[in-house]
């Protein structure tokens, strides 16, 4: 065994820029040791061996099999994960009560075949489920389901009836006792909300469906539909809040996909067991399971391609809908029924009024505040500006790779969650991929009223693609240089670099960074300096053009590289707060320790996206402002 000891540093944004990275271990020391395997380690080792064996038994669908039974989704391509999200079936990829229920059912069936008493079957199911949950790393939903199953098993052993709501409440309290921080995790919230919806509403919805069908709808089908509706309604606000969209086709897609998952999970376990007895039979069953998984993937992708399969919703609209519905329900209970009461039409009207009026309230509350948001996009830049009247500017669009497009996966969802309807301006400071990678996706997926760049000639694919999309959508694209300025809702934006007529002397050897746009923002007494990737030589040239006597906020140049943020810049600008947009564990060594030391020595508070996640600054005309991470 190799033992590593250190400090776990969790990302403030829980790895939004990289869906597989929630943080990192800062290793203090490591040592090799020979010792017996502990029980908990044995289960984890078993999980690893099972993963390898599944890859051999189901080579074409191993990634989907890993996700379904081992909670390992890293093998799934981004297009597959996106399809499950759009189709409203992403919960099928998360180890949840559904999966644990299938495992428990298999164990109860095995207990019945062995002739065990009813109470002993529940005990076998509970112990087997806990072994499974431990082996896959204790996901929230799986632990919740295991706790409830344990409560039911305890009731059976003591020949007592267990109230489902009581079992859920006991599991909730025990979970919080063991891990209080779980309350803030989306998986924990969704897991308990979905189960609560099933307990409270599924039976009533099932009866309503049966009544509407006038006896023609089988009770089993009515129950399945009711379970899907109940859990979806209970989790809808949370899904919309955390992920910014809701699926319109989620319930019917789940009803069709769930039987395939129910068939695939025992098939996966069966192929594993058979491979221990007869490898050829295990492989043969594995090929059959691959067909089922292929059908599941085909179904999900077909549902995801349907028009309006999922809708983006803003957080103001979510709060409005929930608040309007809560007020309507209160009014319905407070007012007498019948004439003048709160009937269904008035209930719907109250909810709709809340949805429509909330954005107006949001505009009023946000009036007078300039907001700057440095999104956590990994090793790159993407800074959003929200004007005091709710209009948006994006400065740089983050990086892009073959597997991950920041524009599509981070920037667009954030804008939609915030209720933005368009970008008034997209500023591309220079044509490096970590600044323009997401631009094509943004231009394709969101209304953009104009693009501004330094006019740096570059044959890079992302820039050419962005130019092509802008031309097709007739988005104005213009070049900026020092001295250009614009005003948006009282916010003055002035270009400080590059110089008029191209690069200055010595800039030719600096690559695209030498032509980086530098912007000075002024809103009343508040000033901010956004330096892009401008190098030290550029800083020397643009400093005389800086109008503000000092700036409250500095967006540090070139991700904190040693090539930028000179002592001269800090002496002239005297920033109070410095934002560094940088990727966790990047191989460039950004930010440079010397730069961080200079910033702190100059009295600046340093905030970094690699440590605090998305950074949010809210400023007022009088120069007062707040800056925090984890936005």
PDB file of N, CA and C in Angstrom, residues 296-390:
ATOM      1  N   UNK A 296     -31.056   1.665 -24.451  1.00  0.00           N
ATOM      2  CA  UNK A 296     -31.237   2.741 -23.476  1.00  0.00           C
ATOM      3  C   UNK A 296     -30.617   4.037 -23.986  1.00  0.00           C
ATOM      4  N   UNK A 297     -29.394   3.948 -24.478  1.00  0.00           N
ATOM      5  CA  UNK A 297     -28.716   5.146 -24.981  1.00  0.00           C
ATOM      6  C   UNK A 297     -29.429   5.715 -26.196  1.00  0.00           C
ATOM      7  N   UNK A 298     -29.887   4.841 -27.095  1.00  0.00           N
ATOM      8  CA  UNK A 298     -30.616   5.280 -28.283  1.00  0.00           C
ATOM      9  C   UNK A 298     -31.904   6.002 -27.892  1.00  0.00           C
ATOM     10  N   UNK A 299     -32.627   5.437 -26.915  1.00  0.00           N
ATOM     11  CA  UNK A 299     -33.870   6.047 -26.451  1.00  0.00           C
ATOM     12  C   UNK A 299     -33.617   7.432 -25.866  1.00  0.00           C
ATOM     13  N   UNK A 300     -32.614   7.541 -25.018  1.00  0.00           N
ATOM     14  CA  UNK A 300     -32.313   8.817 -24.365  1.00  0.00           C
ATOM     15  C   UNK A 300     -31.902   9.872 -25.391  1.00  0.00           C
ATOM     16  N   UNK A 301     -31.053   9.491 -26.327  1.00  0.00           N
ATOM     17  CA  UNK A 301     -30.617  10.460 -27.332  1.00  0.00           C
ATOM     18  C   UNK A 301     -31.768  10.884 -28.234  1.00  0.00           C
ATOM     19  N   UNK A 302     -32.678   9.974 -28.526  1.00  0.00           N
ATOM     20  CA  UNK A 302     -33.850  10.336 -29.332  1.00  0.00           C
ATOM     21  C   UNK A 302     -34.740  11.320 -28.580  1.00  0.00           C
ATOM     22  N   UNK A 303     -34.949  11.071 -27.292  1.00  0.00           N
ATOM     23  CA  UNK A 303     -35.760  11.984 -26.484  1.00  0.00           C
ATOM     24  C   UNK A 303     -35.098  13.345 -26.365  1.00  0.00           C
ATOM     25  N   UNK A 304     -33.767  13.354 -26.239  1.00  0.00           N
ATOM     26  CA  UNK A 304     -33.038  14.616 -26.090  1.00  0.00           C
ATOM     27  C   UNK A 304     -33.101  15.465 -27.348  1.00  0.00           C
ATOM     28  N   UNK A 305     -33.280  14.820 -28.518  1.00  0.00           N
ATOM     29  CA  UNK A 305     -33.326  15.566 -29.774  1.00  0.00           C
ATOM     30  C   UNK A 305     -34.695  16.144 -30.076  1.00  0.00           C
ATOM     31  N   UNK A 306     -35.706  15.806 -29.277  1.00  0.00           N
ATOM     32  CA  UNK A 306     -37.038  16.346 -29.509  1.00  0.00           C
ATOM     33  C   UNK A 306     -37.046  17.855 -29.318  1.00  0.00           C
ATOM     34  N   UNK A 307     -37.837  18.587 -30.123  1.00  0.00           N
ATOM     35  CA  UNK A 307     -37.915  20.042 -29.941  1.00  0.00           C
ATOM     36  C   UNK A 307     -38.401  20.386 -28.530  1.00  0.00           C
ATOM     37  N   UNK A 308     -37.759  21.366 -27.925  1.00  0.00           N
ATOM     38  CA  UNK A 308     -38.129  21.828 -26.579  1.00  0.00           C
ATOM     39  C   UNK A 308     -38.043  20.694 -25.555  1.00  0.00           C
ATOM     40  N   UNK A 309     -37.072  19.774 -25.745  1.00  0.00           N
ATOM     41  CA  UNK A 309     -36.928  18.669 -24.788  1.00  0.00           C
ATOM     42  C   UNK A 309     -36.637  19.183 -23.390  1.00  0.00           C
ATOM     43  N   UNK A 310     -35.849  20.239 -23.286  1.00  0.00           N
ATOM     44  CA  UNK A 310     -35.588  20.849 -21.982  1.00  0.00           C
ATOM     45  C   UNK A 310     -35.618  22.360 -22.129  1.00  0.00           C
ATOM     46  N   UNK A 311     -36.019  23.025 -21.061  1.00  0.00           N
ATOM     47  CA  UNK A 311     -36.150  24.482 -21.064  1.00  0.00           C
ATOM     48  C   UNK A 311     -35.210  25.080 -20.034  1.00  0.00           C
ATOM     49  N   UNK A 312     -34.525  26.136 -20.432  1.00  0.00           N
ATOM     50  CA  UNK A 312     -33.683  26.870 -19.495  1.00  0.00           C
ATOM     51  C   UNK A 312     -34.550  27.818 -18.684  1.00  0.00           C
ATOM     52  N   UNK A 313     -34.297  27.883 -17.393  1.00  0.00           N
ATOM     53  CA  UNK A 313     -35.059  28.778 -16.516  1.00  0.00           C
ATOM     54  C   UNK A 313     -34.078  29.573 -15.654  1.00  0.00           C
ATOM     55  N   UNK A 314     -34.459  30.797 -15.337  1.00  0.00           N
ATOM     56  CA  UNK A 314     -33.609  31.642 -14.506  1.00  0.00           C
ATOM     57  C   UNK A 314     -33.957  31.458 -13.037  1.00  0.00           C
ATOM     58  N   UNK A 315     -33.011  31.775 -12.179  1.00  0.00           N
ATOM     59  CA  UNK A 315     -33.270  31.666 -10.749  1.00  0.00           C
ATOM     60  C   UNK A 315     -34.349  32.636 -10.272  1.00  0.00           C
ATOM     61  N   UNK A 316     -34.401  33.867 -10.803  1.00  0.00           N
ATOM     62  CA  UNK A 316     -35.529  34.721 -10.416  1.00  0.00           C
ATOM     63  C   UNK A 316     -36.885  34.092 -10.731  1.00  0.00           C
ATOM     64  N   UNK A 317     -36.995  33.441 -11.906  1.00  0.00           N
ATOM     65  CA  UNK A 317     -38.262  32.798 -12.257  1.00  0.00           C
ATOM     66  C   UNK A 317     -38.575  31.630 -11.329  1.00  0.00           C
ATOM     67  N   UNK A 318     -37.551  30.910 -10.889  1.00  0.00           N
ATOM     68  CA  UNK A 318     -37.762  29.786  -9.965  1.00  0.00           C
ATOM     69  C   UNK A 318     -38.299  30.297  -8.636  1.00  0.00           C
ATOM     70  N   UNK A 319     -37.633  31.315  -8.095  1.00  0.00           N
ATOM     71  CA  UNK A 319     -38.084  31.887  -6.825  1.00  0.00           C
ATOM     72  C   UNK A 319     -39.489  32.437  -6.966  1.00  0.00           C
ATOM     73  N   UNK A 320     -39.759  33.085  -8.112  1.00  0.00           N
ATOM     74  CA  UNK A 320     -41.078  33.649  -8.336  1.00  0.00           C
ATOM     75  C   UNK A 320     -42.154  32.565  -8.377  1.00  0.00           C
ATOM     76  N   UNK A 321     -41.859  31.493  -9.106  1.00  0.00           N
ATOM     77  CA  UNK A 321     -42.847  30.421  -9.202  1.00  0.00           C
ATOM     78  C   UNK A 321     -43.140  29.778  -7.858  1.00  0.00           C
ATOM     79  N   UNK A 322     -42.080  29.485  -7.095  1.00  0.00           N
ATOM     80  CA  UNK A 322     -42.264  28.866  -5.780  1.00  0.00           C
ATOM     81  C   UNK A 322     -42.991  29.811  -4.836  1.00  0.00           C
ATOM     82  N   UNK A 323     -42.588  31.103  -4.856  1.00  0.00           N
ATOM     83  CA  UNK A 323     -43.241  32.078  -3.974  1.00  0.00           C
ATOM     84  C   UNK A 323     -44.698  32.277  -4.360  1.00  0.00           C
ATOM     85  N   UNK A 324     -44.965  32.389  -5.671  1.00  0.00           N
ATOM     86  CA  UNK A 324     -46.341  32.556  -6.122  1.00  0.00           C
ATOM     87  C   UNK A 324     -47.208  31.364  -5.766  1.00  0.00           C
ATOM     88  N   UNK A 325     -46.662  30.157  -5.925  1.00  0.00           N
ATOM     89  CA  UNK A 325     -47.416  28.952  -5.596  1.00  0.00           C
ATOM     90  C   UNK A 325     -47.679  28.865  -4.092  1.00  0.00           C
ATOM     91  N   UNK A 326     -46.655  29.213  -3.285  1.00  0.00           N
ATOM     92  CA  UNK A 326     -46.834  29.169  -1.829  1.00  0.00           C
ATOM     93  C   UNK A 326     -47.898  30.160  -1.376  1.00  0.00           C
ATOM     94  N   UNK A 327     -47.865  31.374  -1.932  1.00  0.00           N
ATOM     95  CA  UNK A 327     -48.870  32.377  -1.567  1.00  0.00           C
ATOM     96  C   UNK A 327     -50.263  31.945  -2.009  1.00  0.00           C
ATOM     97  N   UNK A 328     -50.318  31.346  -3.193  1.00  0.00           N
ATOM     98  CA  UNK A 328     -51.615  30.894  -3.692  1.00  0.00           C
ATOM     99  C   UNK A 328     -52.192  29.790  -2.810  1.00  0.00           C
ATOM    100  N   UNK A 329     -51.339  28.859  -2.370  1.00  0.00           N
ATOM    101  CA  UNK A 329     -51.808  27.780  -1.496  1.00  0.00           C
ATOM    102  C   UNK A 329     -52.255  28.320  -0.138  1.00  0.00           C
ATOM    103  N   UNK A 330     -51.495  29.300   0.384  1.00  0.00           N
ATOM    104  CA  UNK A 330     -51.903  29.920   1.644  1.00  0.00           C
ATOM    105  C   UNK A 330     -53.247  30.616   1.507  1.00  0.00           C
ATOM    106  N   UNK A 331     -53.399  31.332   0.379  1.00  0.00           N
ATOM    107  CA  UNK A 331     -54.670  32.029   0.155  1.00  0.00           C
ATOM    108  C   UNK A 331     -55.806  31.043  -0.023  1.00  0.00           C
ATOM    109  N   UNK A 332     -55.526  29.915  -0.639  1.00  0.00           N
ATOM    110  CA  UNK A 332     -56.575  28.912  -0.850  1.00  0.00           C
ATOM    111  C   UNK A 332     -57.071  28.353   0.479  1.00  0.00           C
ATOM    112  N   UNK A 333     -56.147  28.163   1.417  1.00  0.00           N
ATOM    113  CA  UNK A 333     -56.545  27.653   2.732  1.00  0.00           C
ATOM    114  C   UNK A 333     -57.192  28.742   3.578  1.00  0.00           C
ATOM    115  N   UNK A 334     -56.753  30.003   3.366  1.00  0.00           N
ATOM    116  CA  UNK A 334     -57.276  31.088   4.190  1.00  0.00           C
ATOM    117  C   UNK A 334     -58.661  31.535   3.738  1.00  0.00           C
ATOM    118  N   UNK A 335     -58.893  31.544   2.409  1.00  0.00           N
ATOM    119  CA  UNK A 335     -60.181  32.006   1.884  1.00  0.00           C
ATOM    120  C   UNK A 335     -61.171  30.860   1.833  1.00  0.00           C
ATOM    121  N   UNK A 336     -62.455  31.178   1.963  1.00  0.00           N
ATOM    122  CA  UNK A 336     -63.469  30.123   1.867  1.00  0.00           C
ATOM    123  C   UNK A 336     -63.557  29.594   0.451  1.00  0.00           C
ATOM    124  N   UNK A 337     -63.854  28.315   0.338  1.00  0.00           N
ATOM    125  CA  UNK A 337     -64.003  27.722  -0.991  1.00  0.00           C
ATOM    126  C   UNK A 337     -65.330  28.148  -1.590  1.00  0.00           C
ATOM    127  N   UNK A 338     -65.489  27.881  -2.847  1.00  0.00           N
ATOM    128  CA  UNK A 338     -66.735  28.253  -3.510  1.00  0.00           C
ATOM    129  C   UNK A 338     -66.627  29.647  -4.075  1.00  0.00           C
ATOM    130  N   UNK A 339     -67.719  30.400  -4.037  1.00  0.00           N
ATOM    131  CA  UNK A 339     -67.750  31.727  -4.630  1.00  0.00           C
ATOM    132  C   UNK A 339     -66.757  32.647  -3.910  1.00  0.00           C
ATOM    133  N   UNK A 340     -65.873  33.268  -4.642  1.00  0.00           N
ATOM    134  CA  UNK A 340     -64.876  34.145  -4.056  1.00  0.00           C
ATOM    135  C   UNK A 340     -63.686  33.402  -3.503  1.00  0.00           C
ATOM    136  N   UNK A 341     -63.706  32.076  -3.530  1.00  0.00           N
ATOM    137  CA  UNK A 341     -62.598  31.287  -2.993  1.00  0.00           C
ATOM    138  C   UNK A 341     -61.460  31.202  -3.975  1.00  0.00           C
ATOM    139  N   UNK A 342     -60.486  30.392  -3.595  1.00  0.00           N
ATOM    140  CA  UNK A 342     -59.266  30.258  -4.402  1.00  0.00           C
ATOM    141  C   UNK A 342     -59.374  29.010  -5.258  1.00  0.00           C
ATOM    142  N   UNK A 343     -60.052  29.092  -6.388  1.00  0.00           N
ATOM    143  CA  UNK A 343     -60.212  27.954  -7.273  1.00  0.00           C
ATOM    144  C   UNK A 343     -58.961  27.715  -8.089  1.00  0.00           C
ATOM    145  N   UNK A 344     -58.966  26.662  -8.925  1.00  0.00           N
ATOM    146  CA  UNK A 344     -57.794  26.334  -9.732  1.00  0.00           C
ATOM    147  C   UNK A 344     -57.351  27.473 -10.647  1.00  0.00           C
ATOM    148  N   UNK A 345     -58.327  28.195 -11.243  1.00  0.00           N
ATOM    149  CA  UNK A 345     -57.968  29.275 -12.156  1.00  0.00           C
ATOM    150  C   UNK A 345     -57.247  30.402 -11.415  1.00  0.00           C
ATOM    151  N   UNK A 346     -57.740  30.741 -10.216  1.00  0.00           N
ATOM    152  CA  UNK A 346     -57.093  31.801  -9.445  1.00  0.00           C
ATOM    153  C   UNK A 346     -55.739  31.328  -8.918  1.00  0.00           C
ATOM    154  N   UNK A 347     -55.633  30.053  -8.606  1.00  0.00           N
ATOM    155  CA  UNK A 347     -54.353  29.490  -8.172  1.00  0.00           C
ATOM    156  C   UNK A 347     -53.314  29.640  -9.275  1.00  0.00           C
ATOM    157  N   UNK A 348     -53.706  29.284 -10.503  1.00  0.00           N
ATOM    158  CA  UNK A 348     -52.792  29.406 -11.637  1.00  0.00           C
ATOM    159  C   UNK A 348     -52.445  30.861 -11.912  1.00  0.00           C
ATOM    160  N   UNK A 349     -53.447  31.750 -11.789  1.00  0.00           N
ATOM    161  CA  UNK A 349     -53.209  33.177 -12.017  1.00  0.00           C
ATOM    162  C   UNK A 349     -52.207  33.746 -11.023  1.00  0.00           C
ATOM    163  N   UNK A 350     -52.340  33.355  -9.750  1.00  0.00           N
ATOM    164  CA  UNK A 350     -51.420  33.852  -8.714  1.00  0.00           C
ATOM    165  C   UNK A 350     -49.992  33.387  -8.981  1.00  0.00           C
ATOM    166  N   UNK A 351     -49.858  32.123  -9.374  1.00  0.00           N
ATOM    167  CA  UNK A 351     -48.520  31.596  -9.662  1.00  0.00           C
ATOM    168  C   UNK A 351     -47.907  32.303 -10.867  1.00  0.00           C
ATOM    169  N   UNK A 352     -48.716  32.479 -11.930  1.00  0.00           N
ATOM    170  CA  UNK A 352     -48.236  33.151 -13.134  1.00  0.00           C
ATOM    171  C   UNK A 352     -47.845  34.597 -12.833  1.00  0.00           C
ATOM    172  N   UNK A 353     -48.638  35.266 -11.994  1.00  0.00           N
ATOM    173  CA  UNK A 353     -48.330  36.646 -11.625  1.00  0.00           C
ATOM    174  C   UNK A 353     -46.980  36.722 -10.919  1.00  0.00           C
ATOM    175  N   UNK A 354     -46.714  35.753 -10.052  1.00  0.00           N
ATOM    176  CA  UNK A 354     -45.420  35.739  -9.365  1.00  0.00           C
ATOM    177  C   UNK A 354     -44.278  35.594 -10.348  1.00  0.00           C
ATOM    178  N   UNK A 355     -44.442  34.699 -11.328  1.00  0.00           N
ATOM    179  CA  UNK A 355     -43.381  34.475 -12.317  1.00  0.00           C
ATOM    180  C   UNK A 355     -43.134  35.735 -13.141  1.00  0.00           C
ATOM    181  N   UNK A 356     -44.211  36.428 -13.514  1.00  0.00           N
ATOM    182  CA  UNK A 356     -44.073  37.605 -14.360  1.00  0.00           C
ATOM    183  C   UNK A 356     -43.549  38.818 -13.598  1.00  0.00           C
ATOM    184  N   UNK A 357     -43.932  38.958 -12.337  1.00  0.00           N
ATOM    185  CA  UNK A 357     -43.566  40.140 -11.576  1.00  0.00           C
ATOM    186  C   UNK A 357     -42.179  40.041 -10.952  1.00  0.00           C
ATOM    187  N   UNK A 358     -41.690  38.820 -10.721  1.00  0.00           N
ATOM    188  CA  UNK A 358     -40.406  38.700 -10.049  1.00  0.00           C
ATOM    189  C   UNK A 358     -39.251  39.349 -10.820  1.00  0.00           C
ATOM    190  N   UNK A 359     -39.129  39.117 -12.157  1.00  0.00           N
ATOM    191  CA  UNK A 359     -38.028  39.787 -12.856  1.00  0.00           C
ATOM    192  C   UNK A 359     -38.059  41.300 -12.684  1.00  0.00           C
ATOM    193  N   UNK A 360     -39.286  41.887 -12.631  1.00  0.00           N
ATOM    194  CA  UNK A 360     -39.394  43.322 -12.392  1.00  0.00           C
ATOM    195  C   UNK A 360     -38.832  43.672 -11.019  1.00  0.00           C
ATOM    196  N   UNK A 361     -39.180  42.868 -10.024  1.00  0.00           N
ATOM    197  CA  UNK A 361     -38.641  43.096  -8.681  1.00  0.00           C
ATOM    198  C   UNK A 361     -37.133  42.921  -8.656  1.00  0.00           C
ATOM    199  N   UNK A 362     -36.635  41.938  -9.405  1.00  0.00           N
ATOM    200  CA  UNK A 362     -35.191  41.700  -9.465  1.00  0.00           C
ATOM    201  C   UNK A 362     -34.474  42.903 -10.069  1.00  0.00           C
ATOM    202  N   UNK A 363     -35.094  43.489 -11.099  1.00  0.00           N
ATOM    203  CA  UNK A 363     -34.498  44.674 -11.719  1.00  0.00           C
ATOM    204  C   UNK A 363     -34.464  45.841 -10.743  1.00  0.00           C
ATOM    205  N   UNK A 364     -35.554  46.005  -9.977  1.00  0.00           N
ATOM    206  CA  UNK A 364     -35.614  47.107  -9.018  1.00  0.00           C
ATOM    207  C   UNK A 364     -34.579  46.926  -7.917  1.00  0.00           C
ATOM    208  N   UNK A 365     -34.475  45.693  -7.387  1.00  0.00           N
ATOM    209  CA  UNK A 365     -33.513  45.423  -6.316  1.00  0.00           C
ATOM    210  C   UNK A 365     -32.076  45.559  -6.808  1.00  0.00           C
ATOM    211  N   UNK A 366     -31.833  45.168  -8.068  1.00  0.00           N
ATOM    212  CA  UNK A 366     -30.479  45.233  -8.605  1.00  0.00           C
ATOM    213  C   UNK A 366     -30.111  46.578  -9.184  1.00  0.00           C
ATOM    214  N   UNK A 367     -31.067  47.495  -9.241  1.00  0.00           N
ATOM    215  CA  UNK A 367     -30.812  48.810  -9.825  1.00  0.00           C
ATOM    216  C   UNK A 367     -29.772  49.556  -8.974  1.00  0.00           C
ATOM    217  N   UNK A 368     -28.836  50.177  -9.642  1.00  0.00           N
ATOM    218  CA  UNK A 368     -27.818  50.921  -8.924  1.00  0.00           C
ATOM    219  C   UNK A 368     -26.600  50.107  -8.562  1.00  0.00           C
ATOM    220  N   UNK A 369     -26.563  48.830  -8.940  1.00  0.00           N
ATOM    221  CA  UNK A 369     -25.437  47.961  -8.588  1.00  0.00           C
ATOM    222  C   UNK A 369     -24.764  47.458  -9.863  1.00  0.00           C
ATOM    223  N   UNK A 370     -23.455  47.630  -9.942  1.00  0.00           N
ATOM    224  CA  UNK A 370     -22.653  47.038 -11.011  1.00  0.00           C
ATOM    225  C   UNK A 370     -22.098  45.718 -10.497  1.00  0.00           C
ATOM    226  N   UNK A 371     -22.285  44.666 -11.275  1.00  0.00           N
ATOM    227  CA  UNK A 371     -21.829  43.347 -10.851  1.00  0.00           C
ATOM    228  C   UNK A 371     -20.781  42.822 -11.828  1.00  0.00           C
ATOM    229  N   UNK A 372     -19.678  42.325 -11.288  1.00  0.00           N
ATOM    230  CA  UNK A 372     -18.630  41.683 -12.087  1.00  0.00           C
ATOM    231  C   UNK A 372     -18.469  40.259 -11.584  1.00  0.00           C
ATOM    232  N   UNK A 373     -18.515  39.295 -12.501  1.00  0.00           N
ATOM    233  CA  UNK A 373     -18.455  37.884 -12.136  1.00  0.00           C
ATOM    234  C   UNK A 373     -17.320  37.223 -12.910  1.00  0.00           C
ATOM    235  N   UNK A 374     -16.282  36.811 -12.192  1.00  0.00           N
ATOM    236  CA  UNK A 374     -15.190  36.046 -12.801  1.00  0.00           C
ATOM    237  C   UNK A 374     -15.558  34.573 -12.692  1.00  0.00           C
ATOM    238  N   UNK A 375     -16.046  34.004 -13.784  1.00  0.00           N
ATOM    239  CA  UNK A 375     -16.511  32.623 -13.770  1.00  0.00           C
ATOM    240  C   UNK A 375     -15.346  31.654 -13.625  1.00  0.00           C
ATOM    241  N   UNK A 376     -15.599  30.569 -12.907  1.00  0.00           N
ATOM    242  CA  UNK A 376     -14.594  29.525 -12.749  1.00  0.00           C
ATOM    243  C   UNK A 376     -14.592  28.669 -14.016  1.00  0.00           C
ATOM    244  N   UNK A 377     -13.701  29.014 -14.942  1.00  0.00           N
ATOM    245  CA  UNK A 377     -13.618  28.303 -16.218  1.00  0.00           C
ATOM    246  C   UNK A 377     -12.312  27.534 -16.348  1.00  0.00           C
ATOM    247  N   UNK A 378     -11.629  27.295 -15.224  1.00  0.00           N
ATOM    248  CA  UNK A 378     -10.360  26.601 -15.289  1.00  0.00           C
ATOM    249  C   UNK A 378      -9.262  27.540 -15.735  1.00  0.00           C
ATOM    250  N   UNK A 379      -8.328  27.026 -16.548  1.00  0.00           N
ATOM    251  CA  UNK A 379      -7.185  27.826 -16.981  1.00  0.00           C
ATOM    252  C   UNK A 379      -7.604  28.691 -18.163  1.00  0.00           C
ATOM    253  N   UNK A 380      -8.201  29.819 -17.865  1.00  0.00           N
ATOM    254  CA  UNK A 380      -8.680  30.731 -18.895  1.00  0.00           C
ATOM    255  C   UNK A 380      -9.373  31.905 -18.249  1.00  0.00           C
ATOM    256  N   UNK A 381      -9.990  32.747 -19.075  1.00  0.00           N
ATOM    257  CA  UNK A 381     -10.685  33.942 -18.589  1.00  0.00           C
ATOM    258  C   UNK A 381     -12.104  33.985 -19.120  1.00  0.00           C
ATOM    259  N   UNK A 382     -13.048  34.377 -18.265  1.00  0.00           N
ATOM    260  CA  UNK A 382     -14.416  34.694 -18.669  1.00  0.00           C
ATOM    261  C   UNK A 382     -14.996  35.575 -17.578  1.00  0.00           C
ATOM    262  N   UNK A 383     -15.148  36.857 -17.863  1.00  0.00           N
ATOM    263  CA  UNK A 383     -15.615  37.831 -16.878  1.00  0.00           C
ATOM    264  C   UNK A 383     -16.912  38.455 -17.369  1.00  0.00           C
ATOM    265  N   UNK A 384     -17.968  38.317 -16.587  1.00  0.00           N
ATOM    266  CA  UNK A 384     -19.268  38.887 -16.934  1.00  0.00           C
ATOM    267  C   UNK A 384     -19.480  40.195 -16.193  1.00  0.00           C
ATOM    268  N   UNK A 385     -20.035  41.187 -16.900  1.00  0.00           N
ATOM    269  CA  UNK A 385     -20.416  42.455 -16.302  1.00  0.00           C
ATOM    270  C   UNK A 385     -21.926  42.606 -16.434  1.00  0.00           C
ATOM    271  N   UNK A 386     -22.592  42.852 -15.304  1.00  0.00           N
ATOM    272  CA  UNK A 386     -24.029  43.129 -15.325  1.00  0.00           C
ATOM    273  C   UNK A 386     -24.211  44.591 -14.956  1.00  0.00           C
ATOM    274  N   UNK A 387     -24.793  45.363 -15.864  1.00  0.00           N
ATOM    275  CA  UNK A 387     -24.948  46.793 -15.644  1.00  0.00           C
ATOM    276  C   UNK A 387     -25.991  47.064 -14.562  1.00  0.00           C
ATOM    277  N   UNK A 388     -26.037  48.292 -14.042  1.00  0.00           N
ATOM    278  CA  UNK A 388     -27.039  48.614 -13.010  1.00  0.00           C
ATOM    279  C   UNK A 388     -28.483  48.439 -13.473  1.00  0.00           C
ATOM    280  N   UNK A 389     -28.718  48.349 -14.769  1.00  0.00           N
ATOM    281  CA  UNK A 389     -30.078  48.126 -15.278  1.00  0.00           C
ATOM    282  C   UNK A 389     -30.253  46.728 -15.869  1.00  0.00           C
ATOM    283  N   UNK A 390     -29.314  45.840 -15.578  1.00  0.00           N
ATOM    284  CA  UNK A 390     -29.512  44.451 -15.932  1.00  0.00           C
ATOM    285  C   UNK A 390     -29.055  44.043 -17.307  1.00  0.00           C
TER     286      UNK A 390
END
